[in-house]
CSV table of C-alpha atoms and ligand atoms in Angstrom, one decimal:
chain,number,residue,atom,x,y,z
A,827,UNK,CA,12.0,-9.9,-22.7
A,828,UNK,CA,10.1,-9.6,-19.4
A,829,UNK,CA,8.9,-6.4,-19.0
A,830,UNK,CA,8.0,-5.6,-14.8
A,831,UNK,CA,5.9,-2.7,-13.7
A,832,UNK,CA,6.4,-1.3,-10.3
A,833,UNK,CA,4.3,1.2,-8.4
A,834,UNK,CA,5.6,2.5,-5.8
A,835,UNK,CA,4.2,5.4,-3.4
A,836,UNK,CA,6.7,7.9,-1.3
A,837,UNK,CA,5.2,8.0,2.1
A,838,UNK,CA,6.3,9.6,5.5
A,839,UNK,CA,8.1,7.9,7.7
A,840,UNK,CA,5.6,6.8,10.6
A,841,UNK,CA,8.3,7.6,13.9
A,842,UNK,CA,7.9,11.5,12.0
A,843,UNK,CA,4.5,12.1,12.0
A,844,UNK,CA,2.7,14.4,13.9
A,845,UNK,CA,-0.2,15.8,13.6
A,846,UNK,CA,-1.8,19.2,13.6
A,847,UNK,CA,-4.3,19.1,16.5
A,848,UNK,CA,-5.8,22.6,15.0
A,849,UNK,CA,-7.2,21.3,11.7
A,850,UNK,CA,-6.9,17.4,12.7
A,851,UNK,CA,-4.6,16.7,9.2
A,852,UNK,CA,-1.4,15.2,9.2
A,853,UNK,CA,1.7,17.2,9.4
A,854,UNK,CA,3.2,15.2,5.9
A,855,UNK,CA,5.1,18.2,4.4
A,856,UNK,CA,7.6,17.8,8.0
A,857,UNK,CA,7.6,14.1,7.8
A,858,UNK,CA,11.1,12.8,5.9
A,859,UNK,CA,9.8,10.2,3.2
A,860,UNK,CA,10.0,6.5,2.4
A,861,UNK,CA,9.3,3.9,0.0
A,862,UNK,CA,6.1,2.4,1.2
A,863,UNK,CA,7.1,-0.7,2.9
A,864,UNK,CA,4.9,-3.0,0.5
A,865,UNK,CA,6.0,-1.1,-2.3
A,866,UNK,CA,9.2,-2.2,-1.5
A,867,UNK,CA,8.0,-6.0,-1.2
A,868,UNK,CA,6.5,-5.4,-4.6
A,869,UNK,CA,10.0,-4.2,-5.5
A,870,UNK,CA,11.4,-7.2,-4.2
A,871,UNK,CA,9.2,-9.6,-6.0
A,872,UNK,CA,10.0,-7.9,-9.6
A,873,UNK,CA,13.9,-8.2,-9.1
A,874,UNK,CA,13.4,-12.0,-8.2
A,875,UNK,CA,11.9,-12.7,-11.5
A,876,UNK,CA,14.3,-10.4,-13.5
A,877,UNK,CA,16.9,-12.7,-11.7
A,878,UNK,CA,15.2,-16.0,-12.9
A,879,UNK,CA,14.3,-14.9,-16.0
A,880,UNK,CA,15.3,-11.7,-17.1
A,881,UNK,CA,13.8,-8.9,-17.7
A,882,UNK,CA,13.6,-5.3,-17.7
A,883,UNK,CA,11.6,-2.9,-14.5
A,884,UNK,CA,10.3,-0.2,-15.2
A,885,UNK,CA,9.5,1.5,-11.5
A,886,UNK,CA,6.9,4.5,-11.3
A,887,UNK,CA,5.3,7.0,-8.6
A,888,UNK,CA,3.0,10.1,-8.8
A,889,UNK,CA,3.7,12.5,-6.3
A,890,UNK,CA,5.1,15.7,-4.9
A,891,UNK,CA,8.9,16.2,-6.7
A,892,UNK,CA,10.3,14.9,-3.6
A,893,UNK,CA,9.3,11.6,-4.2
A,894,UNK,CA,12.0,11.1,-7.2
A,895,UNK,CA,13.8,9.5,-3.7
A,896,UNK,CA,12.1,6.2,-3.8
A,897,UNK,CA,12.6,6.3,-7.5
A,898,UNK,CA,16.7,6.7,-7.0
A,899,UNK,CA,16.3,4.2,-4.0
A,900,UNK,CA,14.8,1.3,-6.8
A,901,UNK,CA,17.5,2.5,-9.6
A,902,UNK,CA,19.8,2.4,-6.5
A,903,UNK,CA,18.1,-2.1,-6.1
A,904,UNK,CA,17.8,-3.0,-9.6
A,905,UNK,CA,15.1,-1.1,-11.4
A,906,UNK,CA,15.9,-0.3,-14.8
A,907,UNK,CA,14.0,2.9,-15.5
A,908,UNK,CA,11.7,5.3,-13.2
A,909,UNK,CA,9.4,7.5,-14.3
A,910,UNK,CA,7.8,10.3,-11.8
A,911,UNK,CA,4.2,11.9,-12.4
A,912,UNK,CA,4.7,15.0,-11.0
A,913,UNK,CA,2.1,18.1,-11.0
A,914,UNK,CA,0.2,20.5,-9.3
A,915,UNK,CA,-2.9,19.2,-10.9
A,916,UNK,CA,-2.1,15.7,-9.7
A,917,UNK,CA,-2.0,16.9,-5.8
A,918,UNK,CA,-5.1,16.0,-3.9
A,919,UNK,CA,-6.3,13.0,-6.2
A,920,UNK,CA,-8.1,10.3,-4.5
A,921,UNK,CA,-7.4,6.4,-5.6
A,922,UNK,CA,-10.1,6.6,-8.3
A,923,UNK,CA,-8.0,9.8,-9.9
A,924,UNK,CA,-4.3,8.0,-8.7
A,925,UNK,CA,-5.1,5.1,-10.6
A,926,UNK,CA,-6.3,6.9,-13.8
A,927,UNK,CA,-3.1,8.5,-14.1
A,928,UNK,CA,-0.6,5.4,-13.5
A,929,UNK,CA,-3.2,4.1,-16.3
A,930,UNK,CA,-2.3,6.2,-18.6
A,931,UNK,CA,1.3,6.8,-17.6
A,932,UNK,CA,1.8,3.2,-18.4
A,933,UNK,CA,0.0,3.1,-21.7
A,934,UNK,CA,1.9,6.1,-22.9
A,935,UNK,CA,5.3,4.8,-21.4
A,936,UNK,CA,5.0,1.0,-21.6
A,937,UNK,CA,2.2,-0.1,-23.4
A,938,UNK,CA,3.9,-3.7,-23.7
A,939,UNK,CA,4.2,-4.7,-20.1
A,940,UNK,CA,3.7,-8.3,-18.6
A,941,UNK,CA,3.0,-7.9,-14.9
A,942,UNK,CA,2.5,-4.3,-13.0
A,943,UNK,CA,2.9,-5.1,-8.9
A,944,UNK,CA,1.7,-3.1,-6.7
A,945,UNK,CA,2.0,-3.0,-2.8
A,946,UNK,CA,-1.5,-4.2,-1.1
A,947,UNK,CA,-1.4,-0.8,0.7
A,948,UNK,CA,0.3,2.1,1.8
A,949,UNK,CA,1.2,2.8,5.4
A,950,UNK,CA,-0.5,6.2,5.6
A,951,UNK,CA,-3.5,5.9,3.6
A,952,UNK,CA,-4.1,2.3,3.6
A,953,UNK,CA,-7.0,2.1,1.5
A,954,UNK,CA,-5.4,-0.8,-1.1
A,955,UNK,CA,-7.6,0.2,-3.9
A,956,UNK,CA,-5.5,1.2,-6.4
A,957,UNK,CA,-4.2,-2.1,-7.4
A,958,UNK,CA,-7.4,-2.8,-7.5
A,959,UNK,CA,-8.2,0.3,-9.7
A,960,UNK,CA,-5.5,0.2,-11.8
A,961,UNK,CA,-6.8,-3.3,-13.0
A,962,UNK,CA,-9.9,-1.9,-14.4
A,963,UNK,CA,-8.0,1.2,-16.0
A,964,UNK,CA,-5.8,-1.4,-17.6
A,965,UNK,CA,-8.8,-3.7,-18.5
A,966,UNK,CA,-6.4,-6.7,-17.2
A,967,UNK,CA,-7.0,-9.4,-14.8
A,968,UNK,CA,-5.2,-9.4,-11.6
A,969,UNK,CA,-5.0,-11.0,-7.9
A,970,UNK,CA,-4.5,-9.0,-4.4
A,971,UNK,CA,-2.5,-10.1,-1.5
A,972,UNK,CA,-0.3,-11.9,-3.2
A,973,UNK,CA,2.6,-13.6,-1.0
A,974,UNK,CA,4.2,-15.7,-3.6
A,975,UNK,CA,5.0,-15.6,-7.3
A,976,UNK,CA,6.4,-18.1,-9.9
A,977,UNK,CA,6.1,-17.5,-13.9
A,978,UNK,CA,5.8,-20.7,-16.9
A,979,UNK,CA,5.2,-20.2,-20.0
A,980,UNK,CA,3.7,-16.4,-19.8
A,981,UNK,CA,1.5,-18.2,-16.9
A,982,UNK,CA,1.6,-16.3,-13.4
A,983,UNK,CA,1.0,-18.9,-10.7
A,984,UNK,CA,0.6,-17.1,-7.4
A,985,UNK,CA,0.1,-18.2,-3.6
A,986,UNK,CA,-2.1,-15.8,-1.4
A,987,UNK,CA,-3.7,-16.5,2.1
A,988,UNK,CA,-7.2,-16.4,2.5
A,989,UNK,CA,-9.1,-16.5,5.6
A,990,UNK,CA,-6.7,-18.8,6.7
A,991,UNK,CA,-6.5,-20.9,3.0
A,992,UNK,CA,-3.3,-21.0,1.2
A,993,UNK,CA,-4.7,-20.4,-2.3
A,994,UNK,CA,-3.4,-21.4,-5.1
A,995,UNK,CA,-3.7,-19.3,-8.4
A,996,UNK,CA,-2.6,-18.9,-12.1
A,997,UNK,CA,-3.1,-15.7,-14.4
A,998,UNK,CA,-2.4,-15.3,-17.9
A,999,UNK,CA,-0.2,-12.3,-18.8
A,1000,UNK,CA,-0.6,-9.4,-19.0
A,1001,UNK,CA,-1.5,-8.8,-15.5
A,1002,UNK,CA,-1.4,-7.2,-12.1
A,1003,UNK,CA,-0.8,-8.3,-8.9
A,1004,UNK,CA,-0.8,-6.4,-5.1
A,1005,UNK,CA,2.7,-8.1,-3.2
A,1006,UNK,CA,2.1,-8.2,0.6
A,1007,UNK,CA,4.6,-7.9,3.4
A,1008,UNK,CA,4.7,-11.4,4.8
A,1009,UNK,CA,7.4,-13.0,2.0
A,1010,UNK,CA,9.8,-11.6,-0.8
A,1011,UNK,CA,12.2,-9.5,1.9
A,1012,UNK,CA,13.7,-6.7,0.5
A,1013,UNK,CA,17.5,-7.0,-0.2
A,1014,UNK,CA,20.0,-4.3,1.4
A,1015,UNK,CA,20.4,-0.9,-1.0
A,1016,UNK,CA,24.1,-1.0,-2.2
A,1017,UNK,CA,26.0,1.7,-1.3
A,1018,UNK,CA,27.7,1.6,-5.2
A,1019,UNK,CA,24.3,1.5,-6.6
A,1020,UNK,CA,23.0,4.6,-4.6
A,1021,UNK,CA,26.2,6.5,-5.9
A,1022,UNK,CA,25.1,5.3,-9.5
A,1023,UNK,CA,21.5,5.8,-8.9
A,1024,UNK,CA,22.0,9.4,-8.5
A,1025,UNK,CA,25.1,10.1,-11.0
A,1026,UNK,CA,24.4,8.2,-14.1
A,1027,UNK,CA,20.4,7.3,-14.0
A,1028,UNK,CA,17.7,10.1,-15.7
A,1029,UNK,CA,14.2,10.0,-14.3
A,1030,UNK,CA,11.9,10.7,-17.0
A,1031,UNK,CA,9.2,13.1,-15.2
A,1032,UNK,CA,5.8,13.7,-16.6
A,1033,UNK,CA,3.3,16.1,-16.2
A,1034,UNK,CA,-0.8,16.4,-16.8
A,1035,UNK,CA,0.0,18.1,-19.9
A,1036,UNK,CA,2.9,15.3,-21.1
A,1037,UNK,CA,-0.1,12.4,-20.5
A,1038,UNK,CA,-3.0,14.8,-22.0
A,1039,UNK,CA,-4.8,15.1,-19.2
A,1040,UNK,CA,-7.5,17.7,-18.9
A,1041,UNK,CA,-8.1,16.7,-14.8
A,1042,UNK,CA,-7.7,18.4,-11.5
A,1043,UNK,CA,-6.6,16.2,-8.8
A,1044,UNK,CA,-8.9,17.3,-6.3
A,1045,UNK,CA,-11.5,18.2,-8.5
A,1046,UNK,CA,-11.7,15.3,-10.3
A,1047,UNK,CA,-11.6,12.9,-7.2
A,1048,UNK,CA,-14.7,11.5,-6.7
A,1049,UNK,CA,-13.2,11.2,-2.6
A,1050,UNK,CA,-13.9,13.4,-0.5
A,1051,UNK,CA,-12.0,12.9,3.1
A,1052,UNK,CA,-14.1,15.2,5.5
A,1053,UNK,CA,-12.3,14.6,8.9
A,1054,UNK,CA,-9.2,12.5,10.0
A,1055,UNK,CA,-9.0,12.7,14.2
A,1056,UNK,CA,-7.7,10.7,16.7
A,1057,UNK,CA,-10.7,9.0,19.1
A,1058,UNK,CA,-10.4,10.2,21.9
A,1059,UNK,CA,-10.5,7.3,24.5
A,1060,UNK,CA,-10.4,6.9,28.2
A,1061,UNK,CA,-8.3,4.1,30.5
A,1062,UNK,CA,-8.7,3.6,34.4
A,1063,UNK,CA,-7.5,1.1,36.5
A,1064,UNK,CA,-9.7,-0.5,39.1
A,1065,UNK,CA,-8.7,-2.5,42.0
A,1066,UNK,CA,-11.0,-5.2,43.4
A,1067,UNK,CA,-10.3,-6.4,47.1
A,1068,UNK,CA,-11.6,-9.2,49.2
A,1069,UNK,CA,-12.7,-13.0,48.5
A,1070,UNK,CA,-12.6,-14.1,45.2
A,1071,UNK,CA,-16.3,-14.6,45.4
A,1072,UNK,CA,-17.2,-11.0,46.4
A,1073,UNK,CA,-15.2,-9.9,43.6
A,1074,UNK,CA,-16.3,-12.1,40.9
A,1075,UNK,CA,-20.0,-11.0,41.7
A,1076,UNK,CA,-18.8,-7.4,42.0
A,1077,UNK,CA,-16.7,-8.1,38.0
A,1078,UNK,CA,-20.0,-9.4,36.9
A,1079,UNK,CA,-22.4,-6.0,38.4
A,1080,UNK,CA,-20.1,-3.8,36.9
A,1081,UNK,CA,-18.9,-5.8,33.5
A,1082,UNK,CA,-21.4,-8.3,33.2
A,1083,UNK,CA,-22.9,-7.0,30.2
A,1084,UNK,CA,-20.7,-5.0,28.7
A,1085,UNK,CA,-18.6,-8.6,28.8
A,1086,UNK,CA,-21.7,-10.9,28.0
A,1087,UNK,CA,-22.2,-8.4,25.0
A,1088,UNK,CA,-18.6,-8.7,23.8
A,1089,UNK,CA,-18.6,-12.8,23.6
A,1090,UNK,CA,-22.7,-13.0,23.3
A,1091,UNK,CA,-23.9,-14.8,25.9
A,1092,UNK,CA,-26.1,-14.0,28.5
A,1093,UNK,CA,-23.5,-14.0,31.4
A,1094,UNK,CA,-26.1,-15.2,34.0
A,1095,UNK,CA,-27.9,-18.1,31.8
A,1096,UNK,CA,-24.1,-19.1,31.5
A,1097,UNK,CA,-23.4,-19.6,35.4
A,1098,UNK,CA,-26.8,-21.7,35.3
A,1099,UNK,CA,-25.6,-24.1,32.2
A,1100,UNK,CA,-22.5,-24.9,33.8
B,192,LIG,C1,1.6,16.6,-6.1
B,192,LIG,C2,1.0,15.4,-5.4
B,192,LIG,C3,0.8,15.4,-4.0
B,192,LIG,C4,0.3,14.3,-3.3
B,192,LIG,N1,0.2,14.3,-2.0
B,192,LIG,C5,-0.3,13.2,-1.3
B,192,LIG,C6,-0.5,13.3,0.1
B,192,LIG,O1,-0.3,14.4,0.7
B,192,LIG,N2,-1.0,12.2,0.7
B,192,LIG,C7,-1.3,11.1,0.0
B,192,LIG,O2,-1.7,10.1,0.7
B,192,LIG,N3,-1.1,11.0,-1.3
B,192,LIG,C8,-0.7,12.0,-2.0
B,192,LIG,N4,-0.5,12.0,-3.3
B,192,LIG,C9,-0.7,10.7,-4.0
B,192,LIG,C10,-2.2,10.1,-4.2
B,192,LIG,O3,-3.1,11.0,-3.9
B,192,LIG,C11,-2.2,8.8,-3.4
B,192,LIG,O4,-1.2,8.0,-3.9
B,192,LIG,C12,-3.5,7.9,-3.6
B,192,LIG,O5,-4.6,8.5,-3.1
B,192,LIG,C13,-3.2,6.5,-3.0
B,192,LIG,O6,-4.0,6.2,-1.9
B,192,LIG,P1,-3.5,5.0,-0.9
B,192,LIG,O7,-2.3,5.5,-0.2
B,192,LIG,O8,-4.6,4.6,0.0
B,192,LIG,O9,-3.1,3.8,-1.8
B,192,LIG,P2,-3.3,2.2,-1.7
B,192,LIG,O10,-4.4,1.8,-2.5
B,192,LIG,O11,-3.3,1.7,-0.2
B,192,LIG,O12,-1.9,1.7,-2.4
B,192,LIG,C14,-1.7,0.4,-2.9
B,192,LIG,C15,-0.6,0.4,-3.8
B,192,LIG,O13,-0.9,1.2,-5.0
B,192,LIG,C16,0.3,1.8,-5.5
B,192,LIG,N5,0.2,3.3,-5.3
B,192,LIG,C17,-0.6,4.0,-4.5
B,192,LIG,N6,-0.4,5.3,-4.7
B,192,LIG,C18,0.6,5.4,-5.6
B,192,LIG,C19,1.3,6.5,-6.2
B,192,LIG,N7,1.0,7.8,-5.8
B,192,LIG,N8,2.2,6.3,-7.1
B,192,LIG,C20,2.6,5.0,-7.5
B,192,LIG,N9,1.9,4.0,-6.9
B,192,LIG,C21,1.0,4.2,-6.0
B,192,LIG,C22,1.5,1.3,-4.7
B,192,LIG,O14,2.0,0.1,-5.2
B,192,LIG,C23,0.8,1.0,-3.3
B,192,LIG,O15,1.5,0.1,-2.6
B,192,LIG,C24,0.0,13.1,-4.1
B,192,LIG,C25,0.1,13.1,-5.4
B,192,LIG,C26,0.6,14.2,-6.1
B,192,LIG,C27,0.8,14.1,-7.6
């Protein structure tokens, strides 16, 4: 049988997010949560190939307690089992210390998996390592950005873009893969599933203690995130009057290099060669 890994990460939803201008952090704890959006692509992915093929998902976070609501919200779509990580010695781990965790989470939970998807970021910390990451931790081989997936013969064959190449790919199992955005649309959560979801489905939660880990998330996290602040920037609007050649000459004393400097050319050596 097919056995699917999913990672998914809770994050806030963006339209709640504030932040606090006092210590320059994001307000998260005030923010209602959501499945990350490529998470949910991910999700996507995995139930198409249960659907062709069978299969079994397994889906699984690490985060606050609160996040058991993407996990009821994948039991709710099609995902099999969910397993939280949950502890207060997993709070504040960077992607280095995240994907140590899912590592061993997996290995202790479902050593015999075939593919684990990931999303190829999150929508609040964006860094899209730990796919990446959790590739190494799993010593297995495994592709990012990945828009399209189809399975012979315990053969992945994958289609990514790169710098504007459709590429064409094939991994032997087991592997990992990072599922972007563009393809693989998530289906609507049934409303009888949700019921389900939350009546008849456990969540098996684990803690640092459960996985023998001797680690403290912050501690541990080779990361360290010194500021996050908004730049502050300024907008004005001019207004130029008069002939057109007055105020192209006047564009080009007050632009002319910052514009040359953008596209490289020496704005004046330009008007010559022309
Ligand atoms: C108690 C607790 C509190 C936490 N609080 C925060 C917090 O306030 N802010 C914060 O950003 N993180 C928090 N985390 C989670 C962890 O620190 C981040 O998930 C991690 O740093 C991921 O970074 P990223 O968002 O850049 O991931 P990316 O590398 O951009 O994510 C790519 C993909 O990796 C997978 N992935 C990433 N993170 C997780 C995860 N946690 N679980 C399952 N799959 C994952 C997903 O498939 C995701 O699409 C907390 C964890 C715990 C246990």
């Amino acid at each position: 049988m097919l056995k699917l890994i999913v990672c998914i990460k809770q994050v806030p939803m963006v339209s709640e997010l504030n932040w606090d201008p006092r210590t320059g952090t994001l307000k998260r704890d005030l923010a209602e949560g959501m499945m990350n959006p490529a998470c949910h692509h991910a999700l996507e992915a995995a139930l198409r190939l249960k659907d062709l093929h069978g299969g079994h998902i397994t889906a699984i976070t690490m985060g606050p307690p609160m996040a058991e609501e993407v996990l009821r919200e994948a039991l709710a779509i099609g995902a099999d089992r969910c397993i939280l990580l949950t502890d207060k010695r997993m709070a504040g781990a960077d992607t280095f210390m995240t994907s140590y965790i899912l590592a061993r989470a997996i290995e202790k939970e479902c050593p015999d998996f075939d593919i684990v998807l990931c999303g190829c970021h999150t929508s609040d910390s964006e860094t899209a390592q730990v796919g990446p990451q959790l590739t190494e931790e799993l010593k297995i081989p495994g592709a990012a950005y990945v828009e399209w997936l189809e399975l012979n013969d315990n053969v992945l064959r994958m289609k990514r873009l790169s710098d504007n190449f459709l590429e064409t790919l094939e991994m032997d199992l087991p592997g990992l893969v990072t599922v972007t955005t563009s393809q693989y649309q998530p289906r609507y959560v049934p409303l009888a599933g949700l019921q389900d979801a939350y009546d008849k489905c456990d969540i098996i939660t684990l803690n640092a203690e459960d996985l023998k880990l001797e680690i403290a998330g912050i501690k541990d996290s080779p990361t360290r995130i010194l500021k996050v602040y908004s730049p502050d920037s300024e907008k004005k609007n001019i207004e130029m009057k008069g002939p057109a050649k007055k105020i192209a000459e006047e564009l080009l004393d007050k632009f002319g290099r910052k514009i040359g400097g953008t596209i490289q050319k020496d704005l004046k050596a330009y008007g010559q060669e022309q």
